[in-house]
Short mmCIF file of C-alpha atoms in Angstrom, two decimals:
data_model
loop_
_atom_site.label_atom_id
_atom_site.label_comp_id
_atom_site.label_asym_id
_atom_site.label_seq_id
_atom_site.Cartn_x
_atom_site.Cartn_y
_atom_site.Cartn_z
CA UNK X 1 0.08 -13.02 -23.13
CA UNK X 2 -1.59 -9.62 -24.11
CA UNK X 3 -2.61 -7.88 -21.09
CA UNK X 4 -4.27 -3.93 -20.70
CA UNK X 5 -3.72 -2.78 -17.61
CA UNK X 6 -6.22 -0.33 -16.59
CA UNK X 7 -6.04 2.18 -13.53
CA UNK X 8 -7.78 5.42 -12.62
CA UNK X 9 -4.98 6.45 -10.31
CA UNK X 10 -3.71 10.25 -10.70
CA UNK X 11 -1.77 10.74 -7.73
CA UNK X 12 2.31 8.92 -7.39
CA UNK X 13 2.26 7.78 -3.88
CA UNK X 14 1.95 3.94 -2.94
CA UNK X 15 -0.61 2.92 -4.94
CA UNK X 16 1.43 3.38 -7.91
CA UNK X 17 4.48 1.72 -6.84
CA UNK X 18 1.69 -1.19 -6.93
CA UNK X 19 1.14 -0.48 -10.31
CA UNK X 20 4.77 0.03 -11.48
CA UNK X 21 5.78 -3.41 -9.77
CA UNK X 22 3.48 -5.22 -11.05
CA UNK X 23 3.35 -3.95 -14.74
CA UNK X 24 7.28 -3.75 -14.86
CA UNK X 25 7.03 -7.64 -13.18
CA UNK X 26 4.28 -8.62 -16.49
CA UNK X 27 6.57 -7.30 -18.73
CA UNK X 28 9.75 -8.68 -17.23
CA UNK X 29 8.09 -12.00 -17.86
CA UNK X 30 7.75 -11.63 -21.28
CA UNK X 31 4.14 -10.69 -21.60
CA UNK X 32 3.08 -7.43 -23.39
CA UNK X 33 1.25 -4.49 -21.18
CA UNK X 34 -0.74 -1.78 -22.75
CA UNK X 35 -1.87 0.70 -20.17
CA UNK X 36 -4.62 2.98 -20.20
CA UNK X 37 -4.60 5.35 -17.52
CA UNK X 38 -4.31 9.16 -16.60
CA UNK X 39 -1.06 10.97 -17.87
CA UNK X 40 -1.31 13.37 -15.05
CA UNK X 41 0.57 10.53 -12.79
CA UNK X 42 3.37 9.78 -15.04
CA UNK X 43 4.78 13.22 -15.16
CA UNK X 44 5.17 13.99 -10.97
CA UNK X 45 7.44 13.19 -8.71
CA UNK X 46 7.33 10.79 -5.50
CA UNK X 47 4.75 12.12 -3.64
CA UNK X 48 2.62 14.37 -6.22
CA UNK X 49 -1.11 14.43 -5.48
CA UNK X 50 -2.84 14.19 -8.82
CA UNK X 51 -1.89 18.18 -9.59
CA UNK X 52 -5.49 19.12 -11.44
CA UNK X 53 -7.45 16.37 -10.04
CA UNK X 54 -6.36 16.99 -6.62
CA UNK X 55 -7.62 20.46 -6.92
CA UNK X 56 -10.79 19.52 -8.52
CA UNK X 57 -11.70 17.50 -5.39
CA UNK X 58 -10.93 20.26 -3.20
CA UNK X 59 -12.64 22.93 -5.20
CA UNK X 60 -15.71 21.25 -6.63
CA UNK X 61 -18.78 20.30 -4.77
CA UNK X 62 -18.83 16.78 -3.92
CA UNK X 63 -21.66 15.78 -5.78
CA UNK X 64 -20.13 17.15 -9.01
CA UNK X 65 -16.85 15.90 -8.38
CA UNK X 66 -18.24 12.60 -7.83
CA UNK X 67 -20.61 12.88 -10.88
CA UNK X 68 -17.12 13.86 -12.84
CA UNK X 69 -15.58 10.62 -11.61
CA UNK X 70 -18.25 8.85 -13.29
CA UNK X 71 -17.94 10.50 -16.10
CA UNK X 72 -14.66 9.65 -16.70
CA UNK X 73 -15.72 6.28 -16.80
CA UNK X 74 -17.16 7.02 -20.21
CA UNK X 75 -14.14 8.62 -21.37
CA UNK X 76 -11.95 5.41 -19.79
CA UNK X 77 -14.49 3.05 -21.75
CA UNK X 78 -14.30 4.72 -24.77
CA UNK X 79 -10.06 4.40 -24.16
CA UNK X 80 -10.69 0.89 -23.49
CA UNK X 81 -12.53 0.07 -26.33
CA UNK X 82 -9.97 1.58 -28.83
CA UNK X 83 -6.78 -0.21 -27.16
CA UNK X 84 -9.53 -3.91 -27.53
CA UNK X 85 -10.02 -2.94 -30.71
CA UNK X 86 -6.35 -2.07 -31.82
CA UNK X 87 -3.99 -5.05 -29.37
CA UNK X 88 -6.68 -7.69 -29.05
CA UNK X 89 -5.99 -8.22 -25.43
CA UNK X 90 -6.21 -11.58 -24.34
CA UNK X 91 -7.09 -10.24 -20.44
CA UNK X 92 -8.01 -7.30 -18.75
CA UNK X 93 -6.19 -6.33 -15.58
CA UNK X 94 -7.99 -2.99 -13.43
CA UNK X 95 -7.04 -1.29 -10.14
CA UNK X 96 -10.18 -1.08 -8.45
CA UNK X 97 -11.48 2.49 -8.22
CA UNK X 98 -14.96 3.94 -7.11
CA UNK X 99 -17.60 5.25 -9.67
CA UNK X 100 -15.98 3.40 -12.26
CA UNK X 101 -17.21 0.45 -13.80
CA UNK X 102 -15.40 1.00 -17.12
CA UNK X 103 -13.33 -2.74 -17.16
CA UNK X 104 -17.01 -4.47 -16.52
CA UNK X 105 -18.82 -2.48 -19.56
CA UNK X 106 -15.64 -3.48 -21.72
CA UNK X 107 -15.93 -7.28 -20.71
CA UNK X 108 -19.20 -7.49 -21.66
CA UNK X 109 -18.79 -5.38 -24.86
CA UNK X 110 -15.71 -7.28 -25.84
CA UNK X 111 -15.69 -10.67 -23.73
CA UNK X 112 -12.60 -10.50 -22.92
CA UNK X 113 -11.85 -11.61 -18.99
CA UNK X 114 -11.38 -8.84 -16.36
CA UNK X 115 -9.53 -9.85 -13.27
CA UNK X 116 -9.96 -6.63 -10.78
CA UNK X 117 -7.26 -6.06 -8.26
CA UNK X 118 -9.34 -4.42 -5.11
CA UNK X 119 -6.80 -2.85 -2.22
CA UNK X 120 -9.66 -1.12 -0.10
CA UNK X 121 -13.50 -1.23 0.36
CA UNK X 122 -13.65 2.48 -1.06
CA UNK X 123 -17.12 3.38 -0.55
CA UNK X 124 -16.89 2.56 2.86
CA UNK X 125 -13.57 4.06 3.26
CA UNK X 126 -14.49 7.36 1.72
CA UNK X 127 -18.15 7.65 3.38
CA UNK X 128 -16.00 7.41 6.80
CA UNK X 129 -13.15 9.82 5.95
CA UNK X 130 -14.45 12.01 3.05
CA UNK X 131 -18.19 11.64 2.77
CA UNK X 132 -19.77 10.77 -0.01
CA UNK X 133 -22.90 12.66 -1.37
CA UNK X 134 -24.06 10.40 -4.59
CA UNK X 135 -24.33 7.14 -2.01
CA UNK X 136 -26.73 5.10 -4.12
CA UNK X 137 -24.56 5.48 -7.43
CA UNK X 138 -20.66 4.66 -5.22
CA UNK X 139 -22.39 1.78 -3.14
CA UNK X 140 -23.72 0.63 -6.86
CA UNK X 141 -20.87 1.31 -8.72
CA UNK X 142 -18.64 -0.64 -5.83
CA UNK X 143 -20.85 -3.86 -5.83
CA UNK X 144 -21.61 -3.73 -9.56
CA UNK X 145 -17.60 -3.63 -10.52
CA UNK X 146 -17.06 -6.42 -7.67
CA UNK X 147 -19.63 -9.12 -9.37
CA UNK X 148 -19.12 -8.26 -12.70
CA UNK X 149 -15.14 -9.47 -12.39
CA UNK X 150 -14.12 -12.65 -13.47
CA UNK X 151 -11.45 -12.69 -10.87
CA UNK X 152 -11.35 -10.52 -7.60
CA UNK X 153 -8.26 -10.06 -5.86
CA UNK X 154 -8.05 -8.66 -2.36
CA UNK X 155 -4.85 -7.56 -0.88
CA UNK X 156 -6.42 -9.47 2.68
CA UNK X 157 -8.45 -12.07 4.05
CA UNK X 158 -9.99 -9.41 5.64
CA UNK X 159 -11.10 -7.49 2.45
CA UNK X 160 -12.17 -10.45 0.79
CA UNK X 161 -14.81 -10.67 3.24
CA UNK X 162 -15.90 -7.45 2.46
CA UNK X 163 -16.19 -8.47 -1.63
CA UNK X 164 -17.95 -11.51 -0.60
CA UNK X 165 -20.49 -9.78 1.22
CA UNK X 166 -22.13 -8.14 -1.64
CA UNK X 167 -22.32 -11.77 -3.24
CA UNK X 168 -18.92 -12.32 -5.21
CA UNK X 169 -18.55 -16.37 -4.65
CA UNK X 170 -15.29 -16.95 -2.66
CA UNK X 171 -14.22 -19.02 -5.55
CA UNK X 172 -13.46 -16.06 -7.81
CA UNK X 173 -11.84 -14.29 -4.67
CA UNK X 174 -7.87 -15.12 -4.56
CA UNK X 175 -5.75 -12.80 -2.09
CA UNK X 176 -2.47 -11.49 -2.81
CA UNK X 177 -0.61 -9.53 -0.61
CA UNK X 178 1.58 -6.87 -1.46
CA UNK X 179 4.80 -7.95 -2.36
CA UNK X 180 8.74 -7.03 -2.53
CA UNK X 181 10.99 -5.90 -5.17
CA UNK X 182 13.75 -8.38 -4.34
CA UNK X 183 16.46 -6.81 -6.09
CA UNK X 184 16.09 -3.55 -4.34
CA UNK X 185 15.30 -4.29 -0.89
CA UNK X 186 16.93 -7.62 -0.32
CA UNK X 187 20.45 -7.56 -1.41
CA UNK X 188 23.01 -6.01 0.52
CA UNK X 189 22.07 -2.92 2.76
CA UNK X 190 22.95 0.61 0.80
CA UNK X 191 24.84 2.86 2.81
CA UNK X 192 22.88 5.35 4.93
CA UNK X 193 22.17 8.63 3.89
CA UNK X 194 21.68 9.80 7.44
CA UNK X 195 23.86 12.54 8.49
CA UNK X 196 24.69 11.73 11.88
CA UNK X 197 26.64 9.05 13.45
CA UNK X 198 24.12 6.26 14.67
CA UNK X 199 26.40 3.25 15.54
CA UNK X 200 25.96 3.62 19.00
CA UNK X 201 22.57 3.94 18.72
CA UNK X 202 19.12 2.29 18.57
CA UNK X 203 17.52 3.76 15.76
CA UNK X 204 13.59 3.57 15.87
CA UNK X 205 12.13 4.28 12.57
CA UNK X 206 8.66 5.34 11.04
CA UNK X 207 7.74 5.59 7.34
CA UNK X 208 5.15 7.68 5.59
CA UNK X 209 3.17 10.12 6.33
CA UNK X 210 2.93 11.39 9.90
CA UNK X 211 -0.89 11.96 11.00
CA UNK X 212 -1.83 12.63 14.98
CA UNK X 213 -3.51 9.29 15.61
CA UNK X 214 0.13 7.63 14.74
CA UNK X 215 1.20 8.16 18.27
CA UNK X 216 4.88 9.68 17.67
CA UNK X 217 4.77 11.38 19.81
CA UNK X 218 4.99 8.74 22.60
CA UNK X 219 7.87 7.50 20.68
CA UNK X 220 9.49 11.12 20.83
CA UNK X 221 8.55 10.94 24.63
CA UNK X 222 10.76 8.15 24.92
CA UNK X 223 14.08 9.51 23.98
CA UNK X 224 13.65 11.92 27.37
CA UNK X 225 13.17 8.39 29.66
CA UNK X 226 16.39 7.54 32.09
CA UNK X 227 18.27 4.74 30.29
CA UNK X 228 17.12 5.73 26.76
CA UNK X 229 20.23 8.10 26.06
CA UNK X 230 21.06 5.41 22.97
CA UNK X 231 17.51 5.94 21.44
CA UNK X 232 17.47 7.49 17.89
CA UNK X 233 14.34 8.48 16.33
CA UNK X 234 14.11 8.67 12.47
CA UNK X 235 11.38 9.79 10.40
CA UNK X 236 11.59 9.21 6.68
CA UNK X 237 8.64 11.29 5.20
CA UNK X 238 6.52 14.25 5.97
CA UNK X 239 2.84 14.75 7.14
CA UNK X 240 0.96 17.20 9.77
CA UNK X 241 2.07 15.81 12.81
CA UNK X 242 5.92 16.30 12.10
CA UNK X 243 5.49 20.06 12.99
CA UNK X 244 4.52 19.04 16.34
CA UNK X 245 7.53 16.10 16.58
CA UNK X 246 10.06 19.15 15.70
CA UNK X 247 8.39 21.22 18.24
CA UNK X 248 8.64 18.67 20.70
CA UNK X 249 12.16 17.48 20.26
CA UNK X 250 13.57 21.74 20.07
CA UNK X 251 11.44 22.51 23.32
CA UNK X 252 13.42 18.44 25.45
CA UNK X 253 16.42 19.62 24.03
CA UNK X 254 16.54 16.59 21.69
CA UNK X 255 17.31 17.82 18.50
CA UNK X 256 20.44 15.92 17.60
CA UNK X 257 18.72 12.68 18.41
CA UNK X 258 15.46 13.12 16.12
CA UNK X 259 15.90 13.45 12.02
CA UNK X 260 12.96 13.86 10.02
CA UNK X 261 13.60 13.59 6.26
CA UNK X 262 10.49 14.66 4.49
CA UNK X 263 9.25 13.03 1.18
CA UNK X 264 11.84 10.73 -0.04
CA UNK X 265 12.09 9.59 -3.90
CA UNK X 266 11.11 5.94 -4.23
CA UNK X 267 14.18 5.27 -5.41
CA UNK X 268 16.00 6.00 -2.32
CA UNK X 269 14.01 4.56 0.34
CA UNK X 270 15.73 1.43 0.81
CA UNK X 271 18.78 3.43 1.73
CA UNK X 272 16.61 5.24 4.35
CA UNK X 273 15.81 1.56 5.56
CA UNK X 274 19.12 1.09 6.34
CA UNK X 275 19.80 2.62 10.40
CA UNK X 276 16.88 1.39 10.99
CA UNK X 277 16.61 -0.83 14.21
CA UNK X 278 13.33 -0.51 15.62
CA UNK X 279 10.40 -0.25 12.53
CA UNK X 280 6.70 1.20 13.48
CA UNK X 281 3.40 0.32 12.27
CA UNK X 282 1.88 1.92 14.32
CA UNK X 283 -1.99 2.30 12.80
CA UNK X 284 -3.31 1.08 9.78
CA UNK X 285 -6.99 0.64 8.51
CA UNK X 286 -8.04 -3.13 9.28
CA UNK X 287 -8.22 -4.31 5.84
CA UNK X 288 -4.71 -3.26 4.69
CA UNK X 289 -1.67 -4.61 3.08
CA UNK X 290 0.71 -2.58 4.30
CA UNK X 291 3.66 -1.65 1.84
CA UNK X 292 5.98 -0.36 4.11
CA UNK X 293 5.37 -3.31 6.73
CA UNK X 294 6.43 -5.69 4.12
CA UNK X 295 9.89 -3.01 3.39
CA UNK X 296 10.64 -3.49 7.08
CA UNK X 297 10.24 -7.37 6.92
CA UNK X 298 11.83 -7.75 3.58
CA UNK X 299 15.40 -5.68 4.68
CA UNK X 300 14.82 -7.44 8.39
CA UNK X 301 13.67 -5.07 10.99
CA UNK X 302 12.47 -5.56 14.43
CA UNK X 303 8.81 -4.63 13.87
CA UNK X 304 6.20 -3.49 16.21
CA UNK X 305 2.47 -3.25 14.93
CA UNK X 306 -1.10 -3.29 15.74
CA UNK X 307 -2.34 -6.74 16.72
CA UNK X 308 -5.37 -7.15 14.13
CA UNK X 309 -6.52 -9.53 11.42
CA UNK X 310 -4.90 -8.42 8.88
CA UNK X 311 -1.58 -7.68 10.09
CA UNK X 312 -1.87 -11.63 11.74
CA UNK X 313 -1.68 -12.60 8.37
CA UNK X 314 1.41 -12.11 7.84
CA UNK X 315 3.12 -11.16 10.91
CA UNK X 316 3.24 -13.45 14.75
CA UNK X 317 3.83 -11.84 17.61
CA UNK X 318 6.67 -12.73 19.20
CA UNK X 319 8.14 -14.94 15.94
CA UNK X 320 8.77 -11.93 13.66
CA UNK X 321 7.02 -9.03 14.92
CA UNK X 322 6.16 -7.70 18.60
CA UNK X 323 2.07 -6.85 18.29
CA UNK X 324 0.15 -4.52 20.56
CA UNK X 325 -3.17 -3.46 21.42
CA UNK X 326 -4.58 -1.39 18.51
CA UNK X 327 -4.66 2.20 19.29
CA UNK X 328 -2.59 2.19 22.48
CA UNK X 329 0.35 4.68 22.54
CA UNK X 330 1.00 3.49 26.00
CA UNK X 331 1.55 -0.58 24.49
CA UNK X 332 3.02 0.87 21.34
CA UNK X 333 5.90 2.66 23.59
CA UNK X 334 5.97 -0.31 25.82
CA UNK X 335 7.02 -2.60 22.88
CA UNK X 336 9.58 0.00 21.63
CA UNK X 337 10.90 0.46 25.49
CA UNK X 338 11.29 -4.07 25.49
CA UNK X 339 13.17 -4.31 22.12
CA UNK X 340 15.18 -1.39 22.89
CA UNK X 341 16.60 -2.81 26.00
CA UNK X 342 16.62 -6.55 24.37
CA UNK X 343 19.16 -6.80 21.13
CA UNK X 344 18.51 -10.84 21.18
CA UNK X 345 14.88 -10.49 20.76
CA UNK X 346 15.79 -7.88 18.21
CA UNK X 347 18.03 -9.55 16.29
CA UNK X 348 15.57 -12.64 16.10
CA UNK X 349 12.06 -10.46 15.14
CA UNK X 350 14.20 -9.46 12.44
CA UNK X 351 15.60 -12.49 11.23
CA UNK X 352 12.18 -14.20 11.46
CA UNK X 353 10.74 -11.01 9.97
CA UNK X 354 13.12 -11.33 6.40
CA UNK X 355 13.11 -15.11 6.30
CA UNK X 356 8.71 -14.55 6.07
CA UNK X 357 9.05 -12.82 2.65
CA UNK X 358 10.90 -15.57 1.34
CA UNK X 359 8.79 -18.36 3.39
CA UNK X 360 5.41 -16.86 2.19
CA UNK X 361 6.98 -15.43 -1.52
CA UNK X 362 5.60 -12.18 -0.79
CA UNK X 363 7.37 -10.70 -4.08
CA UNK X 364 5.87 -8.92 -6.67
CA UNK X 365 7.29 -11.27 -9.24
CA UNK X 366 5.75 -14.14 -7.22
CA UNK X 367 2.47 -11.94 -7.13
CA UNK X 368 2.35 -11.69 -11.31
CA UNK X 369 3.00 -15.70 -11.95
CA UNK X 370 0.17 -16.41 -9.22
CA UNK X 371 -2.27 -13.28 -11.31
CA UNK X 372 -1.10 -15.02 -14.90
CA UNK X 373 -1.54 -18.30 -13.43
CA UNK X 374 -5.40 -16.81 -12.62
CA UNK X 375 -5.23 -15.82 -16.36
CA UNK X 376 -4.75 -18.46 -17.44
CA UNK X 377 -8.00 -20.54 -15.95
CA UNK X 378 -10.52 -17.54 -16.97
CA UNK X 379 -8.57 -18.35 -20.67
CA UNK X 380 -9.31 -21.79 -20.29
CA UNK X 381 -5.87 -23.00 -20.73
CA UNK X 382 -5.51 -24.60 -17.82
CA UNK X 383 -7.89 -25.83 -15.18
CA UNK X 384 -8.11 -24.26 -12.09
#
């Protein structure tokens, strides 16, 4: 099958290890990928924030940034347009991105069926963390690009309320998870990079980028307790609240029992996986699929995360993940304080946690024969 993949996505973080899963997983298959997209991504490293565009967002107003944004949708439709006309595409595959409806114009111009991958309710998300001055044209551009799909595919239940809401018939709503690169995160463990002797530790471990409202510093907090001499605390990645973990740890004297890593290549995560004992979620937004949760499950960790919708559907307290009260650094220690003094219940959250991935096939391969399989109906191959 002919596919264009379409994105908008500038920055190389974990949104585009989405996109290089899946569009490595099409081709893998056997089915050709022409992707039209912004350069600027392709040429960072792990981590880079979209270089120019990043400091267009800072610089400019809002309103023209966001007026920009749509403008690029004309340049991305005109891009479109030219890769229809040249590789007659049998399907159009987008990442959902705000102020930019370009995939919808195209499928109507062309006919060719657009199935829309959405991983967040963006104007929502940006109104409540960014602000958003052109609010008529984002809530438009959101609701327009969500009808005018063929297919829309949530990462959550959760979010595919949201897409229903604005009047997309659950029908045309299919959720997919994100998924697992099996071949790097479930065969046998890499050796640790860590520079310190852990085996006669309990490693707790947090990935991505450290903000405040995390918590870690509870977790820190812990390694000072009476009977938590074995506690490790491992950070792989960077963020503003690492300053204050550093600080912390210098000022308890704990400084050969807390390693912070800062931005790791892609490539070597899983081998920052490895010590891990203990893995935290410890926030996320309520319509996520978390990436990193589904690291932890896939190389079987003991996992402790918020007890919300979305993260119920795919993790059960007490089977393969211990689940606490959203937003309480007091639970969240709690739970680290029971596994930590409990290496049965450990061993068996992770066990349960690994065996999930393969019980629910939450791999990215898995994820492209279900979207193909989707492809296929719209094409009328097959019936759905």
């Amino acid at each position: 099958m002919k596919i264009l993949y379409h994105h908008r996505v500038a920055s190389k973080d974990g949104q585009y290890v989405h996109i290089e899963e899946i569009i490595g997983s099409l081709r893998k298959q056997g089915h050709e990928v022409f992707v039209v997209a912004p350069r600027v991504g392709e040429k960072q490293d792990f981590g880079g924030d979209g270089g120019l565009v990043s400091l267009l967002k800072k610089g400019f107003p809002k309103a023209l940034y966001e007026t920009l944004e749509f403008g690029y949708a004309l340049l991305a439709t005109a891009k479109l347009l030219w890769t229809v006309v040249r590789h007659k595409p049998d399907i159009i595959y987008e990442r959902f991105n705000l102020f930019h409806p370009a995939g919808v114009w195209i499928k109507k111009l062309a006919g060719i069926p657009l199935i829309l991958e959405v991983n967040a309710p963006l104007y929502e998300e940006r109104v409540e963390h960014d602000g958003i001055c052109l609010k008529r044209l984002a809530r438009w551009s959101q609701a327009y690009t969500w009808r005018g799909a063929d297919a829309v595919l949530p990462v959550t239940r959760v979010l595919g309320g949201y897409i229903e809401a604005v009047g997309v018939q659950p029908g045309r709503v299919y959720v997919i998870p994100n998924g697992i690169n099996a071949d790097e995160f479930m065969g046998e463990p890499p050796e640790s990079p860590l520079p310190v002797d852990t085996s006669e530790s309990t490693v707790i471990g947090f990935v991505g980028f450290c903000r405040k409202w995390h918590g870690l510093d509870s977790i820190v907090a812990l390694l000072t307790q009476p009977g938590n001499e074995h506690l490790f605390f491992l950070v792989v990645g960077d963020g503003p609240a690492v300053a204050d973990i550093r600080t912390y740890a210098r000022n308890h004297g704990l400084q050969d029992r807390v390693f912070i890593t800062g931005v790791v290549q892609r490539a070597d995560m899983p081998k920052w996986l490895t010590p891990i004992d203990i893995a935290l979620q410890p926030a996320v937004v309520a319509y996520a699929s978390p990436l990193k949760m589904l690291e932890y499950m896939a190389t079987g960790k003991a996992i402790i995360a918020p007890d919300q919708p979305n993260i119920r559907e795919l993790l059960k307290h007490e089977h393969n993940a211990l689940l606490f009260q959203p937003d309480s650094h007091v639970e969240l220690a709690k739970a680290c304080n029971r596994l930590a003094a409990d290496t049965t219940l450990r061993e068996r959250l992770a066990r349960n946690a690994r065996q999930s991935v393969v019980d629910n096939g939450l791999l990215w391969d898995n994820n492209v024969t279900r979207i193909i399989s989707i492809a296929r109906v719209l094409l009328g191959e097959v019936r759905d």
